[in-house]
Short mmCIF file of C-alpha atoms and ligand atoms in Angstrom, two decimals:
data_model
loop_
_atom_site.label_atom_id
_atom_site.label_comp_id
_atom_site.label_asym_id
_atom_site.label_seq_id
_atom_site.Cartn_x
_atom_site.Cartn_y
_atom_site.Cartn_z
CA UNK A 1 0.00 0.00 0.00
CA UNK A 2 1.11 3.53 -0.68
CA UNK A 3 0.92 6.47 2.04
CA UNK A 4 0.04 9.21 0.76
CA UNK A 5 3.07 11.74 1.88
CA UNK A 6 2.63 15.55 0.49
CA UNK A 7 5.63 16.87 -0.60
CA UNK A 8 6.40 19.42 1.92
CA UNK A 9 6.23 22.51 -1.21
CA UNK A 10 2.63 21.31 -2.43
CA UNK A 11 1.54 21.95 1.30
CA UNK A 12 3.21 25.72 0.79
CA UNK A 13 1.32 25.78 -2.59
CA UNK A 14 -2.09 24.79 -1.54
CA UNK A 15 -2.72 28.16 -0.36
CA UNK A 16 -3.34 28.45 -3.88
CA UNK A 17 -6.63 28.39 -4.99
CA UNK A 18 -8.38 27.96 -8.33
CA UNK A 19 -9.53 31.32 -8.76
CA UNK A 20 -6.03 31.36 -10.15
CA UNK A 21 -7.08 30.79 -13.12
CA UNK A 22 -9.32 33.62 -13.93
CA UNK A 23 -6.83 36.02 -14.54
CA UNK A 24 -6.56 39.28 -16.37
CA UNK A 25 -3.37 39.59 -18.57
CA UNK A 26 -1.09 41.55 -16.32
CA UNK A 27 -1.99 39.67 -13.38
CA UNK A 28 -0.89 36.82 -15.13
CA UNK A 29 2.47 37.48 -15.82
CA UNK A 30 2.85 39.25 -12.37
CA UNK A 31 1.52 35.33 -11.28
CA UNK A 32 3.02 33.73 -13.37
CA UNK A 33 7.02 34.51 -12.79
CA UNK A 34 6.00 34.15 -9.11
CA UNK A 35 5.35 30.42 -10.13
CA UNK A 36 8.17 30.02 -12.21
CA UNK A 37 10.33 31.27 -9.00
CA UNK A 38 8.85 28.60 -6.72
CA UNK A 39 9.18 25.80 -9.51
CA UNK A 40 12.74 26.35 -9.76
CA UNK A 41 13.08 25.58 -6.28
CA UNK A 42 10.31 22.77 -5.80
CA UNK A 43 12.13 20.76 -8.55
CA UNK A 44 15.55 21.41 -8.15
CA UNK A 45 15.81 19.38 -5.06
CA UNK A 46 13.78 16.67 -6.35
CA UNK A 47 16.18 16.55 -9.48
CA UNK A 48 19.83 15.55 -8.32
CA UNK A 49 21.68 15.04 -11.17
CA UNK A 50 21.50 18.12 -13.66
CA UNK A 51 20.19 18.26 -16.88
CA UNK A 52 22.91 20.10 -18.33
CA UNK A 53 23.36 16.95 -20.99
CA UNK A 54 19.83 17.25 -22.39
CA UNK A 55 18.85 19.52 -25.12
CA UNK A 56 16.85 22.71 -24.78
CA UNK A 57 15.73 22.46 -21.07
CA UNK A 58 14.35 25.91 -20.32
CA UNK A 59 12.22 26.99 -17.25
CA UNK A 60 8.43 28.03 -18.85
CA UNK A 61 6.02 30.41 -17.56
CA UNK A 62 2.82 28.57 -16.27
CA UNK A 63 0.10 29.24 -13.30
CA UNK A 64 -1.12 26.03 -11.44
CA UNK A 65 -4.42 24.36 -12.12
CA UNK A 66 -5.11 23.00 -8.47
CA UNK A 67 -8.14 21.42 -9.69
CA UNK A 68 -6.24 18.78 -10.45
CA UNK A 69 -3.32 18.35 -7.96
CA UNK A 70 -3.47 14.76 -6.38
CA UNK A 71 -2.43 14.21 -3.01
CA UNK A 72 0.12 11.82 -3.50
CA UNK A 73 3.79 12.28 -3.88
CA UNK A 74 5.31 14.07 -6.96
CA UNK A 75 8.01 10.68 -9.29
CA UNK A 76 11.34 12.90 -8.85
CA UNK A 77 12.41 14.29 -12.08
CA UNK A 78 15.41 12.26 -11.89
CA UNK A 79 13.43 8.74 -12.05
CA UNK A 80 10.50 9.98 -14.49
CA UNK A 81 13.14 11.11 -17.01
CA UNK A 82 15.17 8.05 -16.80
CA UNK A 83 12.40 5.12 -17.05
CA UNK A 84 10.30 5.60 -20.33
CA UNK A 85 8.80 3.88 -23.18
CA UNK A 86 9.68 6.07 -26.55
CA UNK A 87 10.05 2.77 -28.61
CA UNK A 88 11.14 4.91 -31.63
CA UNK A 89 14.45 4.81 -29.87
CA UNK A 90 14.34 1.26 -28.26
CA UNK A 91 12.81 -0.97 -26.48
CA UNK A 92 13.87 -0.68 -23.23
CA UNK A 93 13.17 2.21 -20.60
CA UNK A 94 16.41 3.55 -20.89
CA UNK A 95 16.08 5.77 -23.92
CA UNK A 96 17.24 9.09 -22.40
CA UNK A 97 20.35 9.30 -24.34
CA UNK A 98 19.27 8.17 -27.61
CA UNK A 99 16.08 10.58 -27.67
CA UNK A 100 18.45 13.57 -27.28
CA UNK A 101 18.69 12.92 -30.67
CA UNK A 102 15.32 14.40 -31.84
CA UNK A 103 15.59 17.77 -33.22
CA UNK A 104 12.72 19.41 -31.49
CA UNK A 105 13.73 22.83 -33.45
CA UNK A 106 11.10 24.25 -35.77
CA UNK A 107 8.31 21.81 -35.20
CA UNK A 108 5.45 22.23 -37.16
CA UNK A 109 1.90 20.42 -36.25
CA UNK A 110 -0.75 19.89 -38.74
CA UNK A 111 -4.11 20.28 -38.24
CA UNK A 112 -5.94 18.49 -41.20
CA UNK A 113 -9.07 16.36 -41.90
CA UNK A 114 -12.48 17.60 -41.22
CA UNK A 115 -12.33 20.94 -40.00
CA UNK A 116 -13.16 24.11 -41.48
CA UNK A 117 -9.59 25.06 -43.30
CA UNK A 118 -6.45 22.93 -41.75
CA UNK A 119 -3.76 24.83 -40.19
CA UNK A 120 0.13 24.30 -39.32
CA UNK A 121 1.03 25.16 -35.86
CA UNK A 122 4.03 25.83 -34.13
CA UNK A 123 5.04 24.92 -30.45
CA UNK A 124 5.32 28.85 -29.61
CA UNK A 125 1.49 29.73 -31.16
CA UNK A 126 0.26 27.27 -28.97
CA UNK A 127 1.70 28.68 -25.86
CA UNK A 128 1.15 31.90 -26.89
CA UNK A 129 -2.28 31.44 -27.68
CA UNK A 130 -3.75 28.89 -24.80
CA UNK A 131 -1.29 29.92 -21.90
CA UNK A 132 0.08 27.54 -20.12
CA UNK A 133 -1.00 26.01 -16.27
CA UNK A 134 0.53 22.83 -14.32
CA UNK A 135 -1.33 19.73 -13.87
CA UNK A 136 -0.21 17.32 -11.62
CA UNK A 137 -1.48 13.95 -13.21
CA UNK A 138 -1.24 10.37 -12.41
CA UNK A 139 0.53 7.78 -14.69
CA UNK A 140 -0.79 4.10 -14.99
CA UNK A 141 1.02 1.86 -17.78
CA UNK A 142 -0.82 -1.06 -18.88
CA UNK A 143 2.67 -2.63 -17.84
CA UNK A 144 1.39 -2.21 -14.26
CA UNK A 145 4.12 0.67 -13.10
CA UNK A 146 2.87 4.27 -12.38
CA UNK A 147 4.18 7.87 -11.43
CA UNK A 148 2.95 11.07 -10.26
CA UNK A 149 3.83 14.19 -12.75
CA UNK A 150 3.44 17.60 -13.39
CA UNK A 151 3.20 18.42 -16.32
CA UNK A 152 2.24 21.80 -18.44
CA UNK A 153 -0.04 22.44 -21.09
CA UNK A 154 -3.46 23.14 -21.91
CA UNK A 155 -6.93 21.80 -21.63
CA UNK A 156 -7.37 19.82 -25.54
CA UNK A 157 -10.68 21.12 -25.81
CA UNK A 158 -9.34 24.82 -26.76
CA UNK A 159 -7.42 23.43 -29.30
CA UNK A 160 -10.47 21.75 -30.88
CA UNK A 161 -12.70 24.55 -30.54
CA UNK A 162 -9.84 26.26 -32.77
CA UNK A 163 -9.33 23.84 -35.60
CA UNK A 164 -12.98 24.24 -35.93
CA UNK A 165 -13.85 20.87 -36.68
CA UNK A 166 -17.08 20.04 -39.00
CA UNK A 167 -20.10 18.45 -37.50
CA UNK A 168 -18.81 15.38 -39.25
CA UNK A 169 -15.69 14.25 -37.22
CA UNK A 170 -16.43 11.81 -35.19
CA UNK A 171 -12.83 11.06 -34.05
CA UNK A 172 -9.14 12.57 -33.38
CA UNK A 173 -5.98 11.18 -34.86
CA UNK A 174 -2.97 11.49 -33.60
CA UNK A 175 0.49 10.63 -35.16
CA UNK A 176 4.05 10.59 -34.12
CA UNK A 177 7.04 12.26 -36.39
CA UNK A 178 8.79 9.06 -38.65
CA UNK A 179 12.33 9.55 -38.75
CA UNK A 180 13.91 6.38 -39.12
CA UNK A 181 17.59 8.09 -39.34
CA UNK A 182 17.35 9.38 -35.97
CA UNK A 183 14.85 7.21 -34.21
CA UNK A 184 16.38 3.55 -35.22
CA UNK A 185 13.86 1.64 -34.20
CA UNK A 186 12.00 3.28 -36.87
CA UNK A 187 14.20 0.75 -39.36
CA UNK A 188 12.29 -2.48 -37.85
CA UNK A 189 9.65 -2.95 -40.20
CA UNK A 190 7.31 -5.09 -38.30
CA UNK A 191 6.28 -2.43 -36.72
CA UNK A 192 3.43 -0.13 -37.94
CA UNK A 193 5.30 3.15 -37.59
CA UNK A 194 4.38 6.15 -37.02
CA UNK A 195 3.16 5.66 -33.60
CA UNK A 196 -0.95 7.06 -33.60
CA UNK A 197 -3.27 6.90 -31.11
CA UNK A 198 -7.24 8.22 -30.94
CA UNK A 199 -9.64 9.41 -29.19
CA UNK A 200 -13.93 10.04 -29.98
CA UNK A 201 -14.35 13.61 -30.03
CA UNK A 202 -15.82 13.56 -26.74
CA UNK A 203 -13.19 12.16 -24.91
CA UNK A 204 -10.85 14.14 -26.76
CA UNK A 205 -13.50 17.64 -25.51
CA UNK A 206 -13.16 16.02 -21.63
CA UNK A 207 -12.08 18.57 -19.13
CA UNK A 208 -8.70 15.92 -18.68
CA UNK A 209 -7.82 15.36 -21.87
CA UNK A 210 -4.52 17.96 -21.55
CA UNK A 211 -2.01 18.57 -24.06
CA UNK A 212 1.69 18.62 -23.13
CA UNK A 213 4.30 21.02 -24.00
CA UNK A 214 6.29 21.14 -20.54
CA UNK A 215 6.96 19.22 -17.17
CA UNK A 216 8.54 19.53 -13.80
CA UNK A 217 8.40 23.73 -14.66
CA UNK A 218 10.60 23.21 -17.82
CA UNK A 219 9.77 22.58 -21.27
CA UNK A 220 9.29 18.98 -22.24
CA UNK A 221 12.33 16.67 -22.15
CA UNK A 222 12.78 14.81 -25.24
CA UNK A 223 12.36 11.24 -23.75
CA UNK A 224 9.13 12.53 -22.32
CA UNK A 225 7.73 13.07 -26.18
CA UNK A 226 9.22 16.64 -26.75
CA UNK A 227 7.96 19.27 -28.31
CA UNK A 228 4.19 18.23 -27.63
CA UNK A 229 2.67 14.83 -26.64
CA UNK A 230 -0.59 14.21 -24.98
CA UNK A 231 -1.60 13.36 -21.43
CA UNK A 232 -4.72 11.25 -20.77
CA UNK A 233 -4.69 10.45 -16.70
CA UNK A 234 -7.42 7.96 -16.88
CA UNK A 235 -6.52 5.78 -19.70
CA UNK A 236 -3.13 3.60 -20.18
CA UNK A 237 -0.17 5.08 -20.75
CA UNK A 238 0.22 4.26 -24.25
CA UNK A 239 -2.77 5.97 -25.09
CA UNK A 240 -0.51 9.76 -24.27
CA UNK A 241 0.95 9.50 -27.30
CA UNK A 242 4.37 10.96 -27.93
CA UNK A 243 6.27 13.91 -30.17
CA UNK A 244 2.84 14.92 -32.50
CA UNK A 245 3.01 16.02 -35.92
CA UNK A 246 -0.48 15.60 -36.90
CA UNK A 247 -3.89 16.12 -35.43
CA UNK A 248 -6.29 14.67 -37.56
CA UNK A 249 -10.21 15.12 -37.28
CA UNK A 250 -11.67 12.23 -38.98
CA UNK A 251 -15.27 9.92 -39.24
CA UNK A 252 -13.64 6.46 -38.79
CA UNK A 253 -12.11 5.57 -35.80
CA UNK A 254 -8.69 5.32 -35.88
CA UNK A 255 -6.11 1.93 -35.51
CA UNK A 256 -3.70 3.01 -33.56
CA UNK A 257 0.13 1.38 -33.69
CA UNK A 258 -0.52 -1.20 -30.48
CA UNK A 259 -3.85 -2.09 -31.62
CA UNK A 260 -3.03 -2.67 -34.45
CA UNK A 261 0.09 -5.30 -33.33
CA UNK A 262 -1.83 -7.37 -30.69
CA UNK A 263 -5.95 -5.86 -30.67
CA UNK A 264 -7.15 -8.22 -28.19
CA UNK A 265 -3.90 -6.79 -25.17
CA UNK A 266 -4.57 -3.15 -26.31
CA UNK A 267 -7.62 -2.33 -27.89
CA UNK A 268 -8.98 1.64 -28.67
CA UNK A 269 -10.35 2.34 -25.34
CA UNK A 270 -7.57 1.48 -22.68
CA UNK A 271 -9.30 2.83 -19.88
CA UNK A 272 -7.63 2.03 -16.55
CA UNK A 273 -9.59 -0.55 -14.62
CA UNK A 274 -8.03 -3.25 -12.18
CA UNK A 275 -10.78 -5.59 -12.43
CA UNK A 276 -9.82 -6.62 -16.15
CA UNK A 277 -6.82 -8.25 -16.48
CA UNK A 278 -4.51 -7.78 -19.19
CA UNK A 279 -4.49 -11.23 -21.09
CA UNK A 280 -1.20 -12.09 -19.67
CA UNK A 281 -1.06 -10.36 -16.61
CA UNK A 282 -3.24 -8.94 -13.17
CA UNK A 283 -4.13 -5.22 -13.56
CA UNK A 284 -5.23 -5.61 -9.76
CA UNK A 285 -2.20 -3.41 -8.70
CA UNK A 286 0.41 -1.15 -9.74
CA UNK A 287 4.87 -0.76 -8.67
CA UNK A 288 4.92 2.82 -7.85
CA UNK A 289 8.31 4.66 -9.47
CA UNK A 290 10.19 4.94 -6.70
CA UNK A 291 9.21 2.66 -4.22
CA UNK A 292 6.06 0.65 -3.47
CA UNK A 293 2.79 -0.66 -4.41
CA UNK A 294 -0.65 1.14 -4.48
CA UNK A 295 -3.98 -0.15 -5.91
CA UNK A 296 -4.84 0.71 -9.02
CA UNK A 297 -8.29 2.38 -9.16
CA UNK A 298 -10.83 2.18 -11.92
CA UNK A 299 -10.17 4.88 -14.19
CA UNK A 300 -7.11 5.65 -12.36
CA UNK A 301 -8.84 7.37 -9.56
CA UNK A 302 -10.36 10.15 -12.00
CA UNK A 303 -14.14 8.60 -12.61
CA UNK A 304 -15.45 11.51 -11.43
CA UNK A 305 -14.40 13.69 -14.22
CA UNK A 306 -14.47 10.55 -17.04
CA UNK A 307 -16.76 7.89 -16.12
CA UNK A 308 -20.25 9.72 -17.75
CA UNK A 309 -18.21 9.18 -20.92
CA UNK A 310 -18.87 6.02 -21.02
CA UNK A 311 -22.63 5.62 -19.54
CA UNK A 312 -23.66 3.88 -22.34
CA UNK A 313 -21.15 1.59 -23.10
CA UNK A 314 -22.06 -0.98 -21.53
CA UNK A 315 -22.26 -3.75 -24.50
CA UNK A 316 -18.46 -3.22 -24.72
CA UNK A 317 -17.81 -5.15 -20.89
CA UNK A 318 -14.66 -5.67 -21.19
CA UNK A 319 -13.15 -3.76 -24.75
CA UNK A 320 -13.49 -1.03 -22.45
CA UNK A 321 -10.73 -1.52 -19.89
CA UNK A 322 -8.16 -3.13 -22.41
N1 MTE B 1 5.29 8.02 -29.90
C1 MTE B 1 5.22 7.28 -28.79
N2 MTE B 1 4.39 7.64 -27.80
C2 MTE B 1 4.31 6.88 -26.66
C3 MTE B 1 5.06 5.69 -26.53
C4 MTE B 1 5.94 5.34 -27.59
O1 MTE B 1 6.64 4.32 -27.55
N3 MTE B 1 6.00 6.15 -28.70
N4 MTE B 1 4.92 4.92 -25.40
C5 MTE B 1 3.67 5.07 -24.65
C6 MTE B 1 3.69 4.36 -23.36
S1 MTE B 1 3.51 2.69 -23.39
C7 MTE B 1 3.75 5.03 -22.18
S2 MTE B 1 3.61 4.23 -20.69
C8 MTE B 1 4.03 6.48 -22.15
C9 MTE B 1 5.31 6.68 -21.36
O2 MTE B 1 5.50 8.02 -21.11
P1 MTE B 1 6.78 8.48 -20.28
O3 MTE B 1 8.00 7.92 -20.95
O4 MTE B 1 6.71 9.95 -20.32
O5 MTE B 1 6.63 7.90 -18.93
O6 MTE B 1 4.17 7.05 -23.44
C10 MTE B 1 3.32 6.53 -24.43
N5 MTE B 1 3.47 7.29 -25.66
MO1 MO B 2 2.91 2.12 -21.23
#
């Protein structure tokens, strides 16, 4: 069992409150570079090793969203940067090194399918544009290991409602950057590269559903999916998909790369729930990054915000959760 231990800065925080995040402009950026002050020094003693040998890690300007802070203790930097599955660069969790070498320069996303007129989008319209706020979001893999981050970025929905998408899409497609000369594992051809996920519009629209552009105060580390990658708290990891080129509004619903390898381990929906196992293993409970065990909770703890979603999908049974 986990106890729940708050990290002794997120008590100093919580004298934050949500209203936060109705803010008029100069009040933000008064706010704001308070909260990049205080991140500096919240994170820097969780992280002990520097950074220095990672590419373009810059502190970002963000206001908390402590809607969403769970009381549970923060994955240090150190172990959340060094344990992650980014199989464009192998197949193990130590990938660090090897994803430094993703040039995160220049990146363009594409907005295209059914929506009014598609769009290209770079990483500094977005944060110009939606303004960025921490989350602090729990991490379930369907591989039964989870962590606590925080990461920054913006509520998906106001992206949709600015690719205005036609009454017609149904679904979201997302897709990964293909290099094969950078990201080797890109070479193995039994694999259905690029890496896409999807979502139904809906879920996609759900207050959760958070795009990523930074974490721990600092834009996004390459091996966490740098520039921009997805966060979805209540579904399986694999789900967040990493490093987006392309958003894609479409009427069929998408295959995405692990459904497409093994369907019947991870299907479309991936929702967390520990009383469906995974064929080949117990979902029942989860190794906590650092140290211990906890019990993994349907929906990863967040059927509050998630589980009307799904009200009617009950014919599914067990698609749902896998
Ligand atoms: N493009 C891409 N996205 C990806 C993956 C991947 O291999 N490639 N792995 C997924 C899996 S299985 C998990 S658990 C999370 C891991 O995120 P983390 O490395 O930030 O912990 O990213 C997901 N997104
Ligand atoms: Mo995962």
């Amino acid at each position: 069992m986990n106890t729940f231990k708050k990290p002794r800065w997120l008590i100093r925080e919580s004298k934050v409150t949500n209203e936060n995040l109705y803010f008029n402009r100069r009040e933000f950026i008064k706010r704001s570079s308070i909260y990049l002050g205080s991140s500096a020094i919240a994170y820097n003693f969780l992280s002990k090793d520097g950074t220095a040998s990672q590419n373009n890690i810059n502190d970002l300007k963000f206001i908390k969203n402590n809607k969403y802070n769970i009381i549970s203790e923060i994955t240090s930097e150190n172990l959340s940067t060094k344990y992650n599955n980014f199989f464009e660069f192998g197949s193990t969790k130590n990938i660090w090194k090897e994803s430094q070498k993703l040039d995160t320069d220049n990146w363009k996303l594409k907005i295209t399918g059914l929506v009014e007129k598609s769009m290209i989008l770079d990483v500094d319209n977005l944060i110009n544009r939606f303004k960025l706020e921490e989350r602090i979001y729990r991490h379930r893999c369907v591989e039964a290991w989870s962590m606590v981050v925080p990461w920054l970025g913006f509520q998906m929905s106001k992206l949709i409602k600015h690719c205005n998408p036609l009454s017609s899409a149904k679904y979201i497609k997302f897709t990964t950057f293909y290099n094969p000369k950078i990201a080797t594992e890109q070479k193995a051809r039994w694999y259905p590269w690029p890496y896409t996920e999807g979502l139904t519009i809906e879920e996609a629209n759900n207050e959760l559903s958070f795009i990523v552009l930074g974490a721990y105060g600092k834009n996004l580390h390459n091996q966490f999916g740098a520039p921009i990658r997805l966060h979805l708290p209540w579904k399986y990891g694999f789900k967040s998909i990493k490093s987006i080129v392309e958003i894609e509004f479409t009427d069929k619903r998408p295959v995405s790369f692990w459904e497409n390898l093994a369907s019947n381990e991870y299907g479309f929906w991936a929702n967390v729930n520990p009383a469906v196992d995974h064929p080949r293993w117990s979902q029942k409970t989860e190794r906590v990054l650092g140290g211990g065990e906890r019990e993994t909770e349907i929906y990863n703890g967040y059927g509050p915000e998630v589980s009307a979603l799904y009200s009617n999908f009950s014919s599914l049974g067990d698609r749902l959760f896998r």
